[in-house]
mmCIF file of C-alpha atoms in Angstrom:
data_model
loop_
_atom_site.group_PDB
_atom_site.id
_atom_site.type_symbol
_atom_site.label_atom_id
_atom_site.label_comp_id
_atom_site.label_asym_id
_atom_site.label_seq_id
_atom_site.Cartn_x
_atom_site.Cartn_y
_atom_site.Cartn_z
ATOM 1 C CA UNK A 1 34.266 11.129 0.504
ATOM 2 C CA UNK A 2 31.802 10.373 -2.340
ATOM 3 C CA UNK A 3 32.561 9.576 -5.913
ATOM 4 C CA UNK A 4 30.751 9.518 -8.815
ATOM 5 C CA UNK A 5 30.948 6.345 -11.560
ATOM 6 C CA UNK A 6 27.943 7.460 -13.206
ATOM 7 C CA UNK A 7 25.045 8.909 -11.973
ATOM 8 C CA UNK A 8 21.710 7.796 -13.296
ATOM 9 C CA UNK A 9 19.049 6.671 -11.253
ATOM 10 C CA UNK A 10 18.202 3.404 -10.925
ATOM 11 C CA UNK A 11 15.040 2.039 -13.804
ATOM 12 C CA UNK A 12 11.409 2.211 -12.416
ATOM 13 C CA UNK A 13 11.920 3.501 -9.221
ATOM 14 C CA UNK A 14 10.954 7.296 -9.710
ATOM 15 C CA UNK A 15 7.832 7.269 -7.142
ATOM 16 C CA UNK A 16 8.249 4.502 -5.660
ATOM 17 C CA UNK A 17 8.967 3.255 -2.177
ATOM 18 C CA UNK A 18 10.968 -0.084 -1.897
ATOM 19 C CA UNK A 19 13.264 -1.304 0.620
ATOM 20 C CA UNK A 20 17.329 -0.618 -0.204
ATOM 21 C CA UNK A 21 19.454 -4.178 -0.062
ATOM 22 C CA UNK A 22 22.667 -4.291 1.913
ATOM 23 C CA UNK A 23 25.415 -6.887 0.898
ATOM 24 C CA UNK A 24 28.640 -7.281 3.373
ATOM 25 C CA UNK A 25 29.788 -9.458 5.822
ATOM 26 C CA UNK A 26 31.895 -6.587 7.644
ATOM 27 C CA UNK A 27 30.148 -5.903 10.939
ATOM 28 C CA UNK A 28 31.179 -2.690 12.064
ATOM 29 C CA UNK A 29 29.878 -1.518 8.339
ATOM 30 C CA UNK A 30 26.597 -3.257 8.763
ATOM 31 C CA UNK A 31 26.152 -1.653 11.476
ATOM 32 C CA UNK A 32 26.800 1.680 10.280
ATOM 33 C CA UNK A 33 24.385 0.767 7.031
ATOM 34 C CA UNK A 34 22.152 0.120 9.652
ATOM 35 C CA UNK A 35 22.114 3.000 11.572
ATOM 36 C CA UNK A 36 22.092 5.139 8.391
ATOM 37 C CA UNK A 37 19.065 3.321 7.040
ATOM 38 C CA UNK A 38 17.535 4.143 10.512
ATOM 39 C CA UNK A 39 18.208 7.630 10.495
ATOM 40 C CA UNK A 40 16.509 7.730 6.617
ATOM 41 C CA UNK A 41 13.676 5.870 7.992
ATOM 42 C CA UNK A 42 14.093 2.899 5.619
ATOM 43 C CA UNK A 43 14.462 -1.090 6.740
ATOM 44 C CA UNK A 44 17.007 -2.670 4.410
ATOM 45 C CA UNK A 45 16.968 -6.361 2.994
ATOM 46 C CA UNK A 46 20.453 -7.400 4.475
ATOM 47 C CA UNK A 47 22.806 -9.998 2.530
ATOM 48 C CA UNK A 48 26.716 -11.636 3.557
ATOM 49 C CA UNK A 49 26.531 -11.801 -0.831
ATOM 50 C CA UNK A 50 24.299 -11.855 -3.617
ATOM 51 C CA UNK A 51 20.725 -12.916 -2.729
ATOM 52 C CA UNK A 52 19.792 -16.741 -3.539
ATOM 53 C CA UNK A 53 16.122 -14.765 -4.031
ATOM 54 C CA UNK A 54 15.379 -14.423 -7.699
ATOM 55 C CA UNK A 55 14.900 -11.112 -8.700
ATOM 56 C CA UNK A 56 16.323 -9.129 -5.317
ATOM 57 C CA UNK A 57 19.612 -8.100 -6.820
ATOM 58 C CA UNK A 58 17.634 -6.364 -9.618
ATOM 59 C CA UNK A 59 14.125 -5.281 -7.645
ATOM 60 C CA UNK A 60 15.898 -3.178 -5.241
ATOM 61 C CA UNK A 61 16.032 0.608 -5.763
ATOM 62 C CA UNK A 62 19.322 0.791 -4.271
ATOM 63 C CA UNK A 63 22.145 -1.806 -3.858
ATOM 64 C CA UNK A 64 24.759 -0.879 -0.852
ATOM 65 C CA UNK A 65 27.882 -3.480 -1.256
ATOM 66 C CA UNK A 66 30.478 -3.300 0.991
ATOM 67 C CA UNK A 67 33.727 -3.456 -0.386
ATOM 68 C CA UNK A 68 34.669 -6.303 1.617
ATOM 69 C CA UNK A 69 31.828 -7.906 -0.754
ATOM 70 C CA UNK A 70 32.879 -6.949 -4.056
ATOM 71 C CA UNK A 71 34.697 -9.760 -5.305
ATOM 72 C CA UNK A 72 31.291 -11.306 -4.306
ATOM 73 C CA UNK A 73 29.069 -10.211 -6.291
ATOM 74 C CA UNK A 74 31.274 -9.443 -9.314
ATOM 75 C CA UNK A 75 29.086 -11.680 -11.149
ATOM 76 C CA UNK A 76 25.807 -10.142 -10.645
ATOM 77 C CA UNK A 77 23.962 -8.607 -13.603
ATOM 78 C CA UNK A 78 24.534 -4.968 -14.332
ATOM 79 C CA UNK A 79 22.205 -2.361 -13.526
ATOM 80 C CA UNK A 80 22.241 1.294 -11.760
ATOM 81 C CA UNK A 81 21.886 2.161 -8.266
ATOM 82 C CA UNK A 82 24.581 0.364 -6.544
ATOM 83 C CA UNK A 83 27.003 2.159 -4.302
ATOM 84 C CA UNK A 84 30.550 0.485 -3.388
ATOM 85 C CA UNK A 85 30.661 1.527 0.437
ATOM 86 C CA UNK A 86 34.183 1.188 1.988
ATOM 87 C CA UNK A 87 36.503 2.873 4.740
ATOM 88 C CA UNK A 88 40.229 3.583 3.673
ATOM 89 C CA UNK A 89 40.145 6.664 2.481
ATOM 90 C CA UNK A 90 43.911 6.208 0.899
ATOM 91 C CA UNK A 91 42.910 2.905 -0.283
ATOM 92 C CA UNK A 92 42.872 3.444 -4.980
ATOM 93 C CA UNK A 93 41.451 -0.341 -5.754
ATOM 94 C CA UNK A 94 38.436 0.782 -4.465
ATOM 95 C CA UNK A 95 37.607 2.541 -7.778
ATOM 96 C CA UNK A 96 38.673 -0.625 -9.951
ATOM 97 C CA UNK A 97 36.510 -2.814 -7.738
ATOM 98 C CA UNK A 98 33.292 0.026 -8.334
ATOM 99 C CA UNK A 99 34.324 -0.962 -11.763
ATOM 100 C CA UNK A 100 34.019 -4.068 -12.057
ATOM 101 C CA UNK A 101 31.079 -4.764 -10.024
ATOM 102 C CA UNK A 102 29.264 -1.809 -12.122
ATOM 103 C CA UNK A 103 28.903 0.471 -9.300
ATOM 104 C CA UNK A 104 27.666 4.317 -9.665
ATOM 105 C CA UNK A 105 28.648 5.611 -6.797
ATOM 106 C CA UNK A 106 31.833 4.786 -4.442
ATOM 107 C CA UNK A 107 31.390 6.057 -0.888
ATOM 108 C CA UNK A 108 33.714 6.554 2.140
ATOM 109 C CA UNK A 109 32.625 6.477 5.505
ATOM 110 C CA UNK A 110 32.320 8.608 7.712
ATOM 111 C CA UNK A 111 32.529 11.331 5.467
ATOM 112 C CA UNK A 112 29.771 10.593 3.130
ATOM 113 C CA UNK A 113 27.439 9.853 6.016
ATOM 114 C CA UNK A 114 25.082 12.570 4.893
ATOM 115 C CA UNK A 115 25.028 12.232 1.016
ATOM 116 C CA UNK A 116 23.625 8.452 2.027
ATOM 117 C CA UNK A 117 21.236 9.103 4.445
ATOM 118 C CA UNK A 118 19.755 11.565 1.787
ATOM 119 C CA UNK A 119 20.060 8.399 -0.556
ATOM 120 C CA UNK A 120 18.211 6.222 1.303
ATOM 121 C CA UNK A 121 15.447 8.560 2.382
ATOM 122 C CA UNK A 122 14.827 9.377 -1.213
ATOM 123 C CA UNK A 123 13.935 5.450 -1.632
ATOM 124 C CA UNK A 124 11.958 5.318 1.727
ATOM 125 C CA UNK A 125 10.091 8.266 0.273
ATOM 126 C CA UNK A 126 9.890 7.343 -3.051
ATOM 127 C CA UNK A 127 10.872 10.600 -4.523
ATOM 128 C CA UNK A 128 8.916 11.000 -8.195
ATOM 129 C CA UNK A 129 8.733 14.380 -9.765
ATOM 130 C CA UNK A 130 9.113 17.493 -6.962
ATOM 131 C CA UNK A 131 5.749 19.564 -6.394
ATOM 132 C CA UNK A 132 4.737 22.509 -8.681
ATOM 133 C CA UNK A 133 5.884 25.520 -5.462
ATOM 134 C CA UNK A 134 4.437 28.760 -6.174
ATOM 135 C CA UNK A 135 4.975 31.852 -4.300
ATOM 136 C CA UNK A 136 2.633 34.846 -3.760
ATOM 137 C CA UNK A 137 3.808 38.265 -2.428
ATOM 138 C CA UNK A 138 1.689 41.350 -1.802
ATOM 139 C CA UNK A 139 2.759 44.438 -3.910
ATOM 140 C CA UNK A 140 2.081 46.417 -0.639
ATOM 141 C CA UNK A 141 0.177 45.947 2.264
ATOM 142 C CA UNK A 142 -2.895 44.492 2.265
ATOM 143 C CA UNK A 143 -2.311 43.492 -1.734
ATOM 144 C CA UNK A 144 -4.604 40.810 -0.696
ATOM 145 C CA UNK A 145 -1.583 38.196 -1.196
ATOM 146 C CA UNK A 146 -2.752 36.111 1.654
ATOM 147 C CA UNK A 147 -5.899 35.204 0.269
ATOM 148 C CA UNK A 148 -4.991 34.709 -3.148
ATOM 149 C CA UNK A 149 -2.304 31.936 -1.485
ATOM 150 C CA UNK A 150 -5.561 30.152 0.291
ATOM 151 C CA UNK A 151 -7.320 30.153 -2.557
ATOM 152 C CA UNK A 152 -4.320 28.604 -4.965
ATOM 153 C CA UNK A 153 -4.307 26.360 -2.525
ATOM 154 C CA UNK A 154 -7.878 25.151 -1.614
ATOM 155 C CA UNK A 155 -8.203 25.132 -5.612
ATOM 156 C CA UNK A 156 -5.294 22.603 -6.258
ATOM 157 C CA UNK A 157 -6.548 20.406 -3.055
ATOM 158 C CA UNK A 158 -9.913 20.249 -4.798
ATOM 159 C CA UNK A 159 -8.751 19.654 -8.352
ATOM 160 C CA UNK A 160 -6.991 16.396 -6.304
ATOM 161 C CA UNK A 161 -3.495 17.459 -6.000
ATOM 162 C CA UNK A 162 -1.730 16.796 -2.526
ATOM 163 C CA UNK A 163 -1.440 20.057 -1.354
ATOM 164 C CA UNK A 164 0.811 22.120 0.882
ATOM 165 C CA UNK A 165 0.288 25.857 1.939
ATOM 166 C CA UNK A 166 2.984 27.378 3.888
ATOM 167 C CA UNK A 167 2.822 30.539 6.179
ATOM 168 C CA UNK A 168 6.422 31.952 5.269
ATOM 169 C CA UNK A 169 5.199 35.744 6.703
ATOM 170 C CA UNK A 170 5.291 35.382 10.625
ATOM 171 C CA UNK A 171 3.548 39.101 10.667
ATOM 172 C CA UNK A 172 0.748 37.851 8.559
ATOM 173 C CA UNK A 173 -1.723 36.772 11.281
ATOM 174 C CA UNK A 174 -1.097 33.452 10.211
ATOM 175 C CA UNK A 175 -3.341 31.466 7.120
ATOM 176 C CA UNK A 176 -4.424 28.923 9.457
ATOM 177 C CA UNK A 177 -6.793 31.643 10.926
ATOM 178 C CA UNK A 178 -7.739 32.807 7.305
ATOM 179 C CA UNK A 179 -8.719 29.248 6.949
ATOM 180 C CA UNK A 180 -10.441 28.858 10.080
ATOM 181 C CA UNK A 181 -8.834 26.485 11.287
ATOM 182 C CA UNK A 182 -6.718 28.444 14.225
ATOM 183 C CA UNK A 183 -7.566 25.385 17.000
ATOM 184 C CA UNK A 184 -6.813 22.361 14.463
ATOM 185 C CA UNK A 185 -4.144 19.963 15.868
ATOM 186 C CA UNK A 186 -0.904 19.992 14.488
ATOM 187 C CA UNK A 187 2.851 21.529 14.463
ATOM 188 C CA UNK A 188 3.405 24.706 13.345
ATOM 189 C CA UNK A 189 6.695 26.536 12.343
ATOM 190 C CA UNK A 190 8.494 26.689 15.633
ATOM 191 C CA UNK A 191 8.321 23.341 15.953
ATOM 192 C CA UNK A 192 10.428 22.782 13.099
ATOM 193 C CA UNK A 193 12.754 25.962 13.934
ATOM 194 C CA UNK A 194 15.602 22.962 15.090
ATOM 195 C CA UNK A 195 15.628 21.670 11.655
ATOM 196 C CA UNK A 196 19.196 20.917 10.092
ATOM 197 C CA UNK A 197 19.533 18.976 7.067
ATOM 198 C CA UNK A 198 16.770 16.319 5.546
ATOM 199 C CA UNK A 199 13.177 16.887 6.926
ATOM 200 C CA UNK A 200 11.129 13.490 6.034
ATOM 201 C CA UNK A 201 8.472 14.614 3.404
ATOM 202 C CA UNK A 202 5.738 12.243 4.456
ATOM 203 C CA UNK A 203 6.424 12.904 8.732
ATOM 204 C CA UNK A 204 6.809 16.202 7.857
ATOM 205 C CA UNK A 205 2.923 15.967 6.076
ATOM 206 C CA UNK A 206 1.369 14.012 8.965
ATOM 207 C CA UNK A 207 2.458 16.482 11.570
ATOM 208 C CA UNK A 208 0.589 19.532 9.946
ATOM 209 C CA UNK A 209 -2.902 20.733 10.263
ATOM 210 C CA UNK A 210 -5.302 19.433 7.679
ATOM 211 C CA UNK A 211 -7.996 21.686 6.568
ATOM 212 C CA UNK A 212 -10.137 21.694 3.587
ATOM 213 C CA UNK A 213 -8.124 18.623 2.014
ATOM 214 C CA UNK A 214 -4.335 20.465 2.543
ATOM 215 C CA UNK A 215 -2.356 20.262 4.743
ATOM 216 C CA UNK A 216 -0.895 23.647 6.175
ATOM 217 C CA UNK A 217 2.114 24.865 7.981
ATOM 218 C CA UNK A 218 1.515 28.342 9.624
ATOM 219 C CA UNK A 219 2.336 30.062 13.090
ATOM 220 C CA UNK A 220 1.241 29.488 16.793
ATOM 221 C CA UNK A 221 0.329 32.681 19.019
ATOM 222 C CA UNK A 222 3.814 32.596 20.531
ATOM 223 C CA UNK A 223 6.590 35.444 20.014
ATOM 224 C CA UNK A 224 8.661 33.006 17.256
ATOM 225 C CA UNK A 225 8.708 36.017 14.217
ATOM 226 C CA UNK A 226 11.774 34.011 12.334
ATOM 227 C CA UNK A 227 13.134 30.651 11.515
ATOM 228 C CA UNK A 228 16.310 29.950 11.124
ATOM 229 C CA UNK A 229 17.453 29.894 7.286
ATOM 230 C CA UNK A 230 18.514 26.236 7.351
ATOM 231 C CA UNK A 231 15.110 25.180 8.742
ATOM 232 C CA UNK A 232 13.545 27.035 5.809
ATOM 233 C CA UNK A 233 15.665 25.235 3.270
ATOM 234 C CA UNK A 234 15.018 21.748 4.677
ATOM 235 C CA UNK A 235 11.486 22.138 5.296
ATOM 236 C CA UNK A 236 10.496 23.133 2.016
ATOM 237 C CA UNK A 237 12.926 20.579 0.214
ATOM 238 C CA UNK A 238 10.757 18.144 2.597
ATOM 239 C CA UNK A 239 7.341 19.825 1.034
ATOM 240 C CA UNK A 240 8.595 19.631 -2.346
ATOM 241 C CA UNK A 241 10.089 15.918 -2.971
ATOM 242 C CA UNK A 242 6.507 15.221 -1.903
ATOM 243 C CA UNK A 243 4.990 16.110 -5.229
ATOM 244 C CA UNK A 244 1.638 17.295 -6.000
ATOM 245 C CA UNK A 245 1.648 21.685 -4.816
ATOM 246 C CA UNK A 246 3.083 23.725 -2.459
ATOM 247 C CA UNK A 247 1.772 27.727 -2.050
ATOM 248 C CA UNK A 248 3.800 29.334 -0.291
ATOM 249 C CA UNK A 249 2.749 33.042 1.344
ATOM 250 C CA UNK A 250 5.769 35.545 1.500
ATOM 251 C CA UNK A 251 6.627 38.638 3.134
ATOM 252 C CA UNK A 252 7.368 41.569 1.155
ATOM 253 C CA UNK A 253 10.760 41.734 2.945
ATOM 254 C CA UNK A 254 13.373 39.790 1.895
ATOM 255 C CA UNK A 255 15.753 38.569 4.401
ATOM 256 C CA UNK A 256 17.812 35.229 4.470
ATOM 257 C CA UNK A 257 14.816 32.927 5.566
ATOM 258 C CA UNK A 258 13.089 34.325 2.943
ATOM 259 C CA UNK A 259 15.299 34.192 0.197
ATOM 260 C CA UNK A 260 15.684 30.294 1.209
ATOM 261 C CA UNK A 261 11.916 30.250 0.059
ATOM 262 C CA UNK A 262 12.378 32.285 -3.132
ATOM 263 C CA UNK A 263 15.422 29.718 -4.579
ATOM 264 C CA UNK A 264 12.675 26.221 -4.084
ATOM 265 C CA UNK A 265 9.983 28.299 -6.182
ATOM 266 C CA UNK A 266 9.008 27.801 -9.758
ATOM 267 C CA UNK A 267 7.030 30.730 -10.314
ATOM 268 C CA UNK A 268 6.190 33.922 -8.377
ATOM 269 C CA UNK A 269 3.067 35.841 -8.274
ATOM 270 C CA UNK A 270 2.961 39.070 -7.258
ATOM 271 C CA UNK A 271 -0.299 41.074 -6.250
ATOM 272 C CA UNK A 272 -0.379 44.431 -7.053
ATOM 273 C CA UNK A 273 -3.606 46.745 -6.545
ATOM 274 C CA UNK A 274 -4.218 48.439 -9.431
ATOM 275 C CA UNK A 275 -3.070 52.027 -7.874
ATOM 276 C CA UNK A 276 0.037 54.181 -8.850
ATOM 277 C CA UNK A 277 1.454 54.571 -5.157
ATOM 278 C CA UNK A 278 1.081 50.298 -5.041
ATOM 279 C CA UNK A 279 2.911 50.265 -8.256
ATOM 280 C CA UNK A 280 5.560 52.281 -6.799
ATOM 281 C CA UNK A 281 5.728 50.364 -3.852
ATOM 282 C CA UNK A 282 5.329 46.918 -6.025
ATOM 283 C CA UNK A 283 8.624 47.654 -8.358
ATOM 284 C CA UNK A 284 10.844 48.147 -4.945
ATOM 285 C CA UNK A 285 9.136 44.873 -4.270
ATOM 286 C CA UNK A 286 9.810 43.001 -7.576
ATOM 287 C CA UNK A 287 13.738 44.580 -7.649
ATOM 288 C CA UNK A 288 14.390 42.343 -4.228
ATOM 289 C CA UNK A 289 12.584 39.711 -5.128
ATOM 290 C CA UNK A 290 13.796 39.027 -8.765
ATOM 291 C CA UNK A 291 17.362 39.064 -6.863
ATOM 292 C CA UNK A 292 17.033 35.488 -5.893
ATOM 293 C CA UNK A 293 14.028 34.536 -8.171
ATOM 294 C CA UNK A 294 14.001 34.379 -11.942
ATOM 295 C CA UNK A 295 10.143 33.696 -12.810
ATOM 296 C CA UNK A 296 8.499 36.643 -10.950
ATOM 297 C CA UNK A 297 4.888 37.587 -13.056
ATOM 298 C CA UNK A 298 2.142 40.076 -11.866
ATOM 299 C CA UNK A 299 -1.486 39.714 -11.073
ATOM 300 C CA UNK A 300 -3.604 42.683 -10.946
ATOM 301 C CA UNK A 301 -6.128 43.916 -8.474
ATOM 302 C CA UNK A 302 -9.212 46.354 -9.379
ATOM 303 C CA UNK A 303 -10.452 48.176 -8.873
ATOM 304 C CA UNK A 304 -8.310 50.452 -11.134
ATOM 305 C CA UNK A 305 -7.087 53.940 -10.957
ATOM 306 C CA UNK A 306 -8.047 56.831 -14.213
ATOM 307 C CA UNK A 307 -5.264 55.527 -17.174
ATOM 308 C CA UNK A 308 -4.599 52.159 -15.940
ATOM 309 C CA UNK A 309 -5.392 48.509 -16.613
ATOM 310 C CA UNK A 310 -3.666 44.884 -16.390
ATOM 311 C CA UNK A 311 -1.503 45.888 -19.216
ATOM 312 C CA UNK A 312 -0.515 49.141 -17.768
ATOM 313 C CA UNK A 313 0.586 47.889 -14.426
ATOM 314 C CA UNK A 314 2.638 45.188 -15.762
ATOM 315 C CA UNK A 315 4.441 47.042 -18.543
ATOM 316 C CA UNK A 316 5.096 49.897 -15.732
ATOM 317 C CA UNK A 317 6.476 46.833 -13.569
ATOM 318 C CA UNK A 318 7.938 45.051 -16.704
ATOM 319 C CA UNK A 319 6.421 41.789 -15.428
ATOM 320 C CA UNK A 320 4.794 38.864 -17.470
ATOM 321 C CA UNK A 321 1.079 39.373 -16.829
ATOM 322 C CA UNK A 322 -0.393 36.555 -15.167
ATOM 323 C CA UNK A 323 -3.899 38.294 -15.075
ATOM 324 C CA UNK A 324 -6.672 40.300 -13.475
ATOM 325 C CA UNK A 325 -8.015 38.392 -9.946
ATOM 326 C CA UNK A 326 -11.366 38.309 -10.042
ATOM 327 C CA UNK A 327 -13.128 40.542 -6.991
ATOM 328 C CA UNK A 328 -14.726 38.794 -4.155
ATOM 329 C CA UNK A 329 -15.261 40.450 -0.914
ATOM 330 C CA UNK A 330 -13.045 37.714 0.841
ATOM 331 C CA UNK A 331 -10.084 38.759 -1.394
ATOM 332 C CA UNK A 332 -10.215 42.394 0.042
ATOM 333 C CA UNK A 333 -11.532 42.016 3.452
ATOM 334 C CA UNK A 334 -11.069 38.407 4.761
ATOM 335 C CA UNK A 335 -13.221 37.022 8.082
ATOM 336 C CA UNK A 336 -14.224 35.126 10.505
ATOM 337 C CA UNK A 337 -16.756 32.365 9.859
ATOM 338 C CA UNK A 338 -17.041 31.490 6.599
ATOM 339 C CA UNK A 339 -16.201 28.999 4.105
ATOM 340 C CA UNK A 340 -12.224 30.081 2.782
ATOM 341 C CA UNK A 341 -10.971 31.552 -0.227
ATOM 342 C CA UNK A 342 -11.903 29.715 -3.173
ATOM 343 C CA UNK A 343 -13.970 26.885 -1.786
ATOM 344 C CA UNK A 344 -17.058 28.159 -4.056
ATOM 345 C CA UNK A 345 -15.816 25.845 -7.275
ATOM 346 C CA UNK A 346 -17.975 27.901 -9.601
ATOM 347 C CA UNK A 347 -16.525 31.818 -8.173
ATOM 348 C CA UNK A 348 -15.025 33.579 -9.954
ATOM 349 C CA UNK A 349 -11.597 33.230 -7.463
ATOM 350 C CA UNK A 350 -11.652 29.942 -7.951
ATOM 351 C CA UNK A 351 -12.167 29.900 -11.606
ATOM 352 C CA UNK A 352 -8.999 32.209 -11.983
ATOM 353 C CA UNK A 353 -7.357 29.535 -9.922
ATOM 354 C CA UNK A 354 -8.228 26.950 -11.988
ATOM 355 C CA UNK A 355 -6.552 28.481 -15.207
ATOM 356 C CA UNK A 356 -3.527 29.393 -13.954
ATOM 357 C CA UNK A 357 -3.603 25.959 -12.102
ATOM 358 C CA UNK A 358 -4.136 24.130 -16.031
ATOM 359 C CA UNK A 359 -1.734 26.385 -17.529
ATOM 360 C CA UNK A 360 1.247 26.458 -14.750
ATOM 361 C CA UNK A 361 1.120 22.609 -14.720
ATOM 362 C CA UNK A 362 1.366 22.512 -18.780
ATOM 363 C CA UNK A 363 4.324 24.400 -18.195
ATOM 364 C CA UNK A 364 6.080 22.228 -15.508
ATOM 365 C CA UNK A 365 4.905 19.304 -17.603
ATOM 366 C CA UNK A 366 2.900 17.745 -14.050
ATOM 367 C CA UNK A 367 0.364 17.282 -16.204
#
């Protein structure tokens, strides 16, 4: 059982890693806190009552009293981010002891178990503002959606964003390749297939491959086509409470691991050549899609049939109009050996990257 007093986060700690403080003197609930704080990866600052260190009681980013150690520290100043941990569950004075020591939150173990080891990991993490996560999906096959998902990607890494690019279509061939980087160490999807619950945001960046300043999670050779939806969901929360970008390449189906991917995006992007039969296919596309996600715009690829342009192809799709991407031969036919999709700063790729880059951080205010 959880509870909620009130529920702002404690001052100054938004980005910020810090080590949570433990007050009790009840050892079978120290060592639960314990194992919890293990389990979120953080080392607590342990205390029988309120620290004789000035400045402890109000430094830490979160305060975890047992309620044996309320009446002890009923005298401390107030401030947010302390949780009154107990274990009777029919036990009512522990609300007017969360009261009166100016707790937020009032917990009851077991049963809020989870809900604190998400607590604690957001401190060991220090969670700030969640990544810009931007989704591109191919109008039809061979939309060039892949590319254009490298390139957001290798743009933001340059521009000096920390940088994620996930492989979310196991049919793809996999964007490591695109990349070049096919032999780079590092886990790839079915390693985190297992995945239940909180994924650590910075062990989950360390394990990946790192290529051209990003980090990437794609697919091995092996027969794993599909991740379980749960893994989805707590991989990408992982990639996300890290901050900076995350680029995420999509399959033009939509099944549940997919639509797990579709609810952590900001913004869409979908790549439709500038043909009526991809238009056609694009709006059967779009209607799926914009099922689970609400910001779904268009970017349009020449070259273009007789009576159409940008404008055409997203009024026909009734789409925002992100733009026209630029033609490079490694948008339409991507190889082997060569440098990846907008790594020439000054193409015109990666100067379409750029702009929407400028202009979708504006809107997320990450800038």
């Amino acid at each position: 059982m959880t509870g909620t007093v009130t529920h702002d986060p404690p001052p100054g700690t938004a980005g910020q890693q810090g080590r949570p403080l433990i007050v009790t003197e009840d050892a079978q609930l120290l060592d639960d806190l314990l194992r919890l704080c293990a389990a979120a990866g953080a080392t607590p600052e342990v205390h029988h009552g309120l620290p004789e260190r000035r400045g402890s009681w109000e430094a830490a980013p979160l305060v975890l009293v047992g309620d044996d150690a309320a009446r002890r520290v009923r005298g401390a100043a107030r401030r947010r981010g302390v949780v009154l941990v107990g274990r009777d569950q029919d036990d009512p004075g522990i609300w007017r002891r969360a009261v009166e020591i100016g707790a937020d939150h009032v917990l009851v173990l077991p049963d809020g178990e989870q809900w604190l080891v998400d607590r604690i990991a957001d401190v060991a993490e220090g969670v700030g503002r969640p990544a810009v996560t931007v989704g591109v999906i191919g109008g039809r096959g061979g939309a060039g959606a892949s590319t254009l998902a490298c390139a957001l990607a290798v743009t933001s890494a340059r521009e000096g964003l920390r940088t994620l690019l996930v492989d979310a279509d196991p049919l793809g061939g996999g964007l490591d390749v695109l990349l070049g980087g096919e032999t780079a160490e590092g886990l790839r999807w079915p390693a985190f297939a297992a995945s239940r619950g909180r994924v650590g945001g910075g062990a989950l960046e360390e394990s990946l491959p790192e290529l051209h300043s990003l980090r990437v999670l794609s697919w091995d050779r092996g027969d794993c086509v599909a991740i379980p939806p749960q893994a989805v969901r707590a991989v990408l929360a992982a990639a996300r409470r890290r901050g900076g970008a995350v680029v995420v390449d999509l399959p033009r189906r939509v099944d549940e691991g997919v639509a797990e991917a579709l609810a952590q995006l900001d913004v869409g992007l979908l790549v439709v050549p500038a043909e009526l039969r991809a238009v056609a296919a694009a709006a059967r596309v779009a209607s799926a899609v914009g099922m689970v996600l609400r910001d779904l715009r268009v970017v349009v690829r020449g070259p273009f049939a007789p009576g159409l342009d940008e404008r055409e192809v997203a009024r026909l799709l009734g789409l925002p109009l992100v733009g026209e991407v630029p033609l490079e031969s490694g948008l339409r036919r991507p190889g082997e050996g060569r440098t990846p999709p907008g790594a020439a700063a000054r193409g015109p790729l990666a100067r379409f990257c750029t702009a929407f880059w400028e202009r979708t951080l504006i809107e997320a205010g990450a800038a």
